Short mmCIF file of C-alpha atoms in Angstrom, two decimals:
data_model
loop_
_atom_site.label_atom_id
_atom_site.label_comp_id
_atom_site.label_asym_id
_atom_site.label_seq_id
_atom_site.Cartn_x
_atom_site.Cartn_y
_atom_site.Cartn_z
CA MET A 1 17.04 -88.26 38.62
CA THR A 2 16.79 -85.96 35.79
CA CYS A 3 18.67 -82.62 35.58
CA THR A 4 17.19 -79.79 33.79
CA GLU A 5 18.33 -76.25 33.12
CA PRO A 6 15.92 -73.69 34.68
CA ARG A 7 13.95 -72.03 31.93
CA PRO A 8 14.60 -68.23 31.60
CA SER A 9 11.74 -65.99 32.29
CA PRO A 10 10.41 -64.36 29.19
CA LEU A 11 11.48 -60.47 28.88
CA SER A 12 8.83 -57.94 29.54
CA ARG A 13 7.82 -55.39 26.94
CA ALA A 14 9.95 -52.55 28.39
CA GLN A 15 13.11 -54.81 28.28
CA LEU A 16 12.43 -55.59 24.73
CA ARG A 17 11.83 -51.72 23.66
CA ALA A 18 14.84 -50.46 25.72
CA PRO A 19 17.34 -51.18 22.79
CA MET A 20 14.82 -49.73 20.22
CA ARG A 21 14.44 -46.54 22.27
CA TRP A 22 18.06 -46.14 22.73
CA TYR A 23 18.64 -46.46 18.88
CA ALA A 24 15.93 -44.01 18.22
CA ARG A 25 17.17 -41.45 20.84
CA VAL A 26 20.79 -41.73 19.14
CA HIS A 27 19.45 -41.34 15.66
CA SER A 28 17.28 -38.46 16.39
CA ARG A 29 20.04 -36.53 17.84
CA TRP A 30 22.51 -37.37 14.97
CA HIS A 31 19.63 -36.43 12.47
CA SER A 32 18.98 -33.09 14.18
CA GLN A 33 22.71 -32.03 14.08
CA ALA A 34 23.20 -33.05 10.51
CA HIS A 35 20.04 -31.60 9.34
CA PRO A 36 18.86 -28.49 11.15
CA ARG A 37 15.47 -27.07 10.57
CA VAL A 38 13.66 -24.16 11.20
CA ARG A 39 10.98 -24.52 13.95
CA THR A 40 7.94 -22.55 13.38
CA SER A 41 5.08 -22.44 15.91
CA ALA A 42 1.41 -23.35 15.01
CA ARG A 43 0.26 -19.81 14.72
CA GLU A 44 2.97 -19.05 12.19
CA ARG A 45 2.20 -22.20 10.21
CA ARG A 46 -1.44 -21.11 10.12
CA ARG A 47 -0.46 -17.66 8.85
CA SER A 48 1.69 -19.22 6.33
CA GLY A 49 -1.28 -20.86 4.49
CA PRO A 50 -2.39 -24.44 3.88
CA GLY A 51 0.41 -25.01 1.25
CA LEU A 52 3.13 -25.41 3.57
CA ALA A 53 1.59 -27.38 6.65
CA THR A 54 -1.73 -28.90 7.33
CA ARG A 55 -3.44 -29.65 10.38
CA GLY A 56 -2.55 -33.08 11.69
CA ALA A 57 0.29 -33.40 9.32
CA ALA A 58 4.13 -33.08 10.27
CA PRO A 59 5.53 -29.66 9.22
CA ALA A 60 8.05 -30.29 6.30
CA GLU A 61 11.65 -29.70 7.48
CA THR A 62 13.41 -26.75 5.86
CA HIS A 63 17.18 -27.43 5.63
CA VAL A 64 19.43 -24.52 6.18
CA LEU A 65 22.97 -24.38 4.69
CA GLN A 66 25.17 -22.99 7.44
CA THR A 67 27.80 -20.89 5.71
CA THR A 68 30.00 -18.20 6.64
CA PRO A 69 29.95 -15.44 3.99
CA PRO A 70 33.58 -14.25 3.05
CA ARG A 71 34.53 -11.06 4.54
CA PRO A 72 35.05 -8.36 1.69
CA HIS A 73 38.80 -7.37 1.35
CA ARG A 74 39.24 -3.91 1.60
CA VAL A 75 42.00 -2.60 -0.62
CA PRO A 76 43.63 0.59 0.92
CA LEU A 77 43.47 3.79 -1.08
CA LEU A 78 47.33 4.21 -0.27
CA ALA A 79 49.58 1.48 0.92
CA ALA A 80 53.18 1.77 1.45
CA ARG A 81 55.28 -1.34 1.74
CA ALA A 82 58.97 -1.38 3.35
CA LEU A 83 59.63 2.43 2.21
CA ALA A 84 62.90 3.98 2.79
CA CYS A 85 64.03 7.57 2.19
CA ARG A 86 67.54 9.00 1.99
CA ARG A 87 68.68 12.39 2.04
CA GLY A 88 72.12 12.68 0.68
CA ALA A 89 74.22 10.18 2.68
CA ARG A 90 71.71 9.95 5.72
CA LEU A 91 68.98 7.47 5.73
CA LEU A 92 65.96 9.04 7.13
CA PHE A 93 63.92 5.98 7.64
CA GLU A 94 63.52 2.41 6.17
CA GLY A 95 60.92 -0.51 6.38
CA LEU A 96 57.94 1.90 6.89
CA ASP A 97 54.55 0.25 6.28
CA LEU A 98 51.25 2.24 5.96
CA ASP A 99 47.95 1.55 4.99
CA LEU A 100 45.19 4.66 4.45
CA HIS A 101 41.83 3.54 3.96
CA ALA A 102 38.78 5.91 3.34
CA GLY A 103 37.93 8.12 6.37
CA ASP A 104 41.52 7.52 7.76
CA LEU A 105 43.45 10.41 9.20
CA VAL A 106 47.20 9.82 9.96
CA TRP A 107 49.47 12.33 11.83
CA VAL A 108 52.92 12.05 11.08
CA ARG A 109 55.09 13.24 14.15
CA GLY A 110 58.74 13.51 14.79
CA ARG A 111 61.43 15.94 15.57
CA ASN A 112 62.93 18.30 12.88
CA GLY A 113 64.97 16.45 10.32
CA ARG A 114 63.24 13.17 11.07
CA GLY A 115 61.84 12.94 7.33
CA LYS A 116 58.15 14.13 7.84
CA THR A 117 58.23 16.25 4.85
CA SER A 118 60.15 13.92 2.83
CA LEU A 119 57.48 11.12 3.53
CA LEU A 120 54.69 13.57 2.14
CA ARG A 121 56.65 14.15 -0.90
CA LEU A 122 57.05 10.43 -1.44
CA VAL A 123 53.16 10.03 -1.17
CA ALA A 124 52.45 13.01 -3.16
CA GLY A 125 54.69 11.50 -6.04
CA ILE A 126 57.21 14.59 -5.90
CA ALA A 127 60.05 12.55 -4.93
CA ALA A 128 60.79 8.60 -5.35
CA PRO A 129 61.66 6.44 -2.47
CA GLN A 130 65.01 4.76 -2.06
CA HIS A 131 63.40 1.46 -1.55
CA GLY A 132 59.88 0.04 -1.23
CA GLU A 133 56.78 0.31 -3.10
CA LEU A 134 53.76 2.64 -2.98
CA ARG A 135 50.35 1.70 -4.35
CA LEU A 136 47.24 3.68 -4.88
CA ASP A 137 43.78 1.96 -5.05
CA GLY A 138 45.79 -1.27 -5.52
CA ALA A 139 47.79 -0.27 -8.46
CA PRO A 140 51.44 0.77 -8.52
CA PHE A 141 51.84 4.33 -7.80
CA THR A 142 53.48 5.24 -11.02
CA ALA A 143 50.87 3.57 -13.10
CA ALA A 144 47.88 4.66 -11.09
CA PRO A 145 45.26 6.54 -13.38
CA ASP A 146 44.56 10.14 -12.36
CA ARG A 147 47.06 9.91 -9.68
CA SER A 148 47.56 13.75 -9.45
CA ARG A 149 43.83 14.43 -9.54
CA ARG A 150 43.20 11.86 -6.59
CA ILE A 151 45.81 13.76 -4.37
CA THR A 152 45.70 17.13 -3.30
CA CYS A 153 49.08 18.37 -1.66
CA ILE A 154 49.49 21.59 0.15
CA GLY A 155 53.03 21.99 1.24
CA HIS A 156 54.59 24.14 4.15
CA ALA A 157 55.27 26.83 1.59
CA ASP A 158 52.00 28.38 0.66
CA ALA A 159 53.04 28.20 -2.95
CA LEU A 160 51.37 31.47 -4.06
CA HIS A 161 52.81 33.98 -6.53
CA GLY A 162 53.48 37.30 -4.83
CA ASP A 163 52.63 39.47 -7.76
CA LEU A 164 49.14 37.99 -8.20
CA THR A 165 46.15 38.87 -6.25
CA ALA A 166 44.65 36.40 -3.66
CA ARG A 167 41.87 35.73 -6.21
CA GLU A 168 44.27 35.19 -9.20
CA ALA A 169 46.75 32.96 -7.05
CA LEU A 170 43.84 30.71 -6.04
CA THR A 171 42.46 30.40 -9.32
CA PHE A 172 46.11 29.74 -10.93
CA LEU A 173 46.45 26.94 -8.27
CA LEU A 174 43.10 25.40 -9.06
CA ARG A 175 43.90 25.38 -12.90
CA LEU A 176 47.33 24.07 -12.17
CA HIS A 177 45.97 20.89 -10.45
CA GLY A 178 42.95 20.43 -12.65
CA ARG A 179 40.22 21.73 -10.28
CA ALA A 180 37.43 23.69 -11.34
CA ARG A 181 38.16 27.36 -11.03
CA ASP A 182 34.81 29.26 -11.66
CA GLY A 183 34.71 32.61 -10.16
CA ALA A 184 31.73 32.00 -7.84
CA ARG A 185 33.60 28.87 -6.21
CA VAL A 186 37.01 30.88 -5.89
CA ASP A 187 34.89 33.78 -4.15
CA ALA A 188 33.04 31.37 -2.11
CA ALA A 189 36.28 29.40 -0.97
CA LEU A 190 37.94 32.86 -0.08
CA ASP A 191 34.88 34.04 1.91
CA HIS A 192 34.99 30.73 3.82
CA TRP A 193 38.24 31.27 4.95
CA GLY A 194 37.71 35.07 5.85
CA VAL A 195 39.84 36.51 3.21
CA TYR A 196 37.22 37.51 0.65
CA ALA A 197 37.78 41.16 1.37
CA HIS A 198 41.61 40.90 0.34
CA ARG A 199 40.84 39.08 -2.84
CA HIS A 200 42.04 41.99 -4.90
CA ALA A 201 45.12 42.51 -2.63
CA PRO A 202 48.55 41.26 -4.03
CA VAL A 203 49.60 38.10 -2.20
CA ARG A 204 53.01 39.85 -1.08
CA SER A 205 50.99 42.47 0.90
CA LEU A 206 49.24 39.60 3.02
CA SER A 207 50.39 38.50 6.39
CA GLN A 208 51.41 34.86 7.08
CA GLY A 209 48.25 33.87 8.40
CA GLN A 210 46.19 35.40 5.34
CA ARG A 211 48.73 33.85 2.80
CA LYS A 212 48.02 30.47 4.84
CA ARG A 213 44.22 30.94 4.58
CA VAL A 214 44.29 31.66 0.61
CA ALA A 215 46.38 28.49 0.20
CA LEU A 216 44.09 26.37 2.32
CA ALA A 217 41.24 27.61 0.42
CA ARG A 218 41.76 25.01 -2.16
CA LEU A 219 40.52 22.28 0.15
CA ALA A 220 37.24 24.40 0.40
CA CYS A 221 36.97 24.04 -3.41
CA GLU A 222 37.32 20.23 -3.24
CA HIS A 223 33.77 20.16 -1.98
CA PRO A 224 31.16 22.71 -3.10
CA GLY A 225 28.68 21.73 -0.36
CA ALA A 226 31.45 22.67 2.29
CA LEU A 227 31.16 26.26 1.36
CA GLY A 228 27.71 26.77 3.02
CA ASP A 229 28.64 27.39 6.62
CA ASP A 230 28.71 31.05 6.93
CA ARG A 231 29.12 34.02 4.64
CA GLY A 232 29.70 31.74 1.57
CA ALA A 233 26.09 31.07 1.17
CA SER A 234 25.56 34.56 0.15
CA LEU A 235 27.57 34.01 -2.75
CA GLY A 236 25.29 31.37 -4.32
CA ILE A 237 27.49 28.20 -3.67
CA GLY A 238 26.53 27.60 0.04
CA ARG A 239 23.77 25.59 1.45
CA GLU A 240 21.14 28.24 0.28
CA ALA A 241 21.95 27.25 -3.30
CA SER A 242 19.66 24.28 -4.75
CA ARG A 243 21.28 20.80 -5.12
CA GLY A 244 21.00 21.60 -8.94
CA GLU A 245 23.13 24.54 -8.50
CA ILE A 246 25.97 22.60 -6.57
CA ARG A 247 25.81 19.76 -8.92
CA GLU A 248 26.24 22.36 -12.00
CA ALA A 249 28.83 23.94 -10.12
CA SER A 250 30.71 20.71 -9.48
CA ARG A 251 29.96 19.09 -12.89
CA GLY A 252 33.36 18.07 -14.78
CA ASP A 253 35.12 17.96 -11.29
CA ASP A 254 34.26 14.27 -10.55
CA ARG A 255 37.99 13.93 -9.96
CA GLU A 256 37.67 15.18 -6.43
CA ALA A 257 40.98 14.50 -4.41
CA SER A 258 40.39 11.49 -2.18
CA LEU A 259 43.53 11.99 -0.32
CA TRP A 260 44.87 15.36 1.07
CA VAL A 261 48.42 15.47 1.87
CA LEU A 262 49.18 18.44 4.10
CA ASP A 263 52.46 19.65 5.58
CA GLU A 264 52.09 21.74 8.76
CA PRO A 265 48.71 22.84 7.83
CA PHE A 266 47.93 24.53 11.22
CA ASP A 267 51.05 26.60 10.93
CA ALA A 268 50.41 30.51 11.30
CA LEU A 269 46.66 30.08 11.80
CA ASP A 270 44.79 31.73 14.57
CA ALA A 271 41.92 30.03 16.61
CA GLY A 272 39.41 30.85 13.86
CA GLY A 273 41.54 29.36 11.32
CA VAL A 274 42.31 26.13 13.26
CA ALA A 275 38.50 25.66 13.72
CA CYS A 276 37.90 26.07 10.08
CA LEU A 277 40.49 23.69 8.92
CA ASN A 278 39.09 21.06 11.47
CA ALA A 279 35.73 21.41 9.88
CA LEU A 280 36.85 20.86 6.58
CA LEU A 281 38.88 17.90 7.71
CA ALA A 282 35.85 16.28 9.40
CA GLN A 283 33.74 16.95 6.36
CA HIS A 284 36.38 15.33 4.10
CA LEU A 285 36.63 12.28 6.17
CA GLN A 286 32.71 11.89 6.31
CA ARG A 287 32.87 11.80 2.55
CA GLY A 288 35.10 8.99 2.52
CA GLY A 289 38.37 10.81 2.00
CA SER A 290 41.56 10.46 3.60
CA VAL A 291 44.48 12.68 5.16
CA LEU A 292 47.76 12.48 5.82
CA LEU A 293 49.43 15.46 7.77
CA THR A 294 52.28 16.64 9.64
CA GLY A 295 52.38 19.05 12.69
CA HIS A 296 54.07 19.84 15.96
CA GLN A 297 51.17 21.51 17.57
CA ALA A 298 48.19 19.43 18.85
CA ALA A 299 45.65 21.43 16.99
CA LEU A 300 43.42 18.49 15.83
CA ALA A 301 39.75 18.68 17.22
CA PRO A 302 39.30 15.99 19.91
CA THR A 303 36.04 14.95 17.74
CA LEU A 304 38.45 13.75 15.13
CA ARG A 305 39.91 10.32 15.10
CA TRP A 306 43.46 9.73 13.97
CA ARG A 307 46.38 7.47 14.02
CA GLU A 308 49.85 8.84 14.85
CA LEU A 309 53.08 7.65 12.96
CA ASP A 310 55.99 8.45 14.88
CA LEU A 311 59.22 8.79 12.77
CA ASP A 312 61.40 9.19 15.98
CA ALA A 313 60.85 5.55 16.86
CA ARG A 314 62.22 4.86 13.18
CA ALA A 315 65.46 6.97 13.61
CA ASP A 316 68.87 5.24 13.38
#
């Protein structure tokens, strides 16, 4: 008796094609992940013209390089690193870091004697820090070009000479800080703050609130377009003036201060003065300027956005 092995049955076509289908499916998945393409509909291919795809032919694959563009690094207008300030034998603060970008408003707060005014003096370049570094537009503070022209500082004292008239005192301050000081702009700034009628009065005869308004009129002179909200338009500098007139009035004053350093700016102002200052702050921030100010009273308009720097938290 002859023993023979059973002959295997032939494989069907489906069994023969199974490995090929599996390989094709895996290869197609890998190819689609490695080479993504932009899928277009038949209507879009017809609109694109016969040069890109023809009827009955497979559309050409468009390979897209998937890269993430680098985010631009914003250099702060003012940067303070590990700042320390000493008054006599007392250390007011140390290790203070601060970045001011375009459109930033920082409110420095703290009790009396915590170093708010001292910090503003450091930023304005009036005093030097005990430790740390200040940079303006990424450059060392002492080597920054046009530093005095980029910063407008108004201290708690009005810095107005009592023997000069209000108009003369404002003109002198503008000339001292390298700003345009034409008579039309000075008159418009005084009118904007409601002290135009006292322009010929000696500063010593003005009230504390009026003296504050004359000192803050420097801010209105920073932007000629800001002098067109009310009566200043009648003087030829406001919104009724043409763009050419405003451009001519501001010619030679391309060094507009981009940083306002204000020490107690709301002090001695009534409700109208507070509203006028808030409007100027809003316009300055919208133009890309920055503001660093101090104050004990919460007089900032709720429409403004600001950050708070509390020096009480850094007290020893």
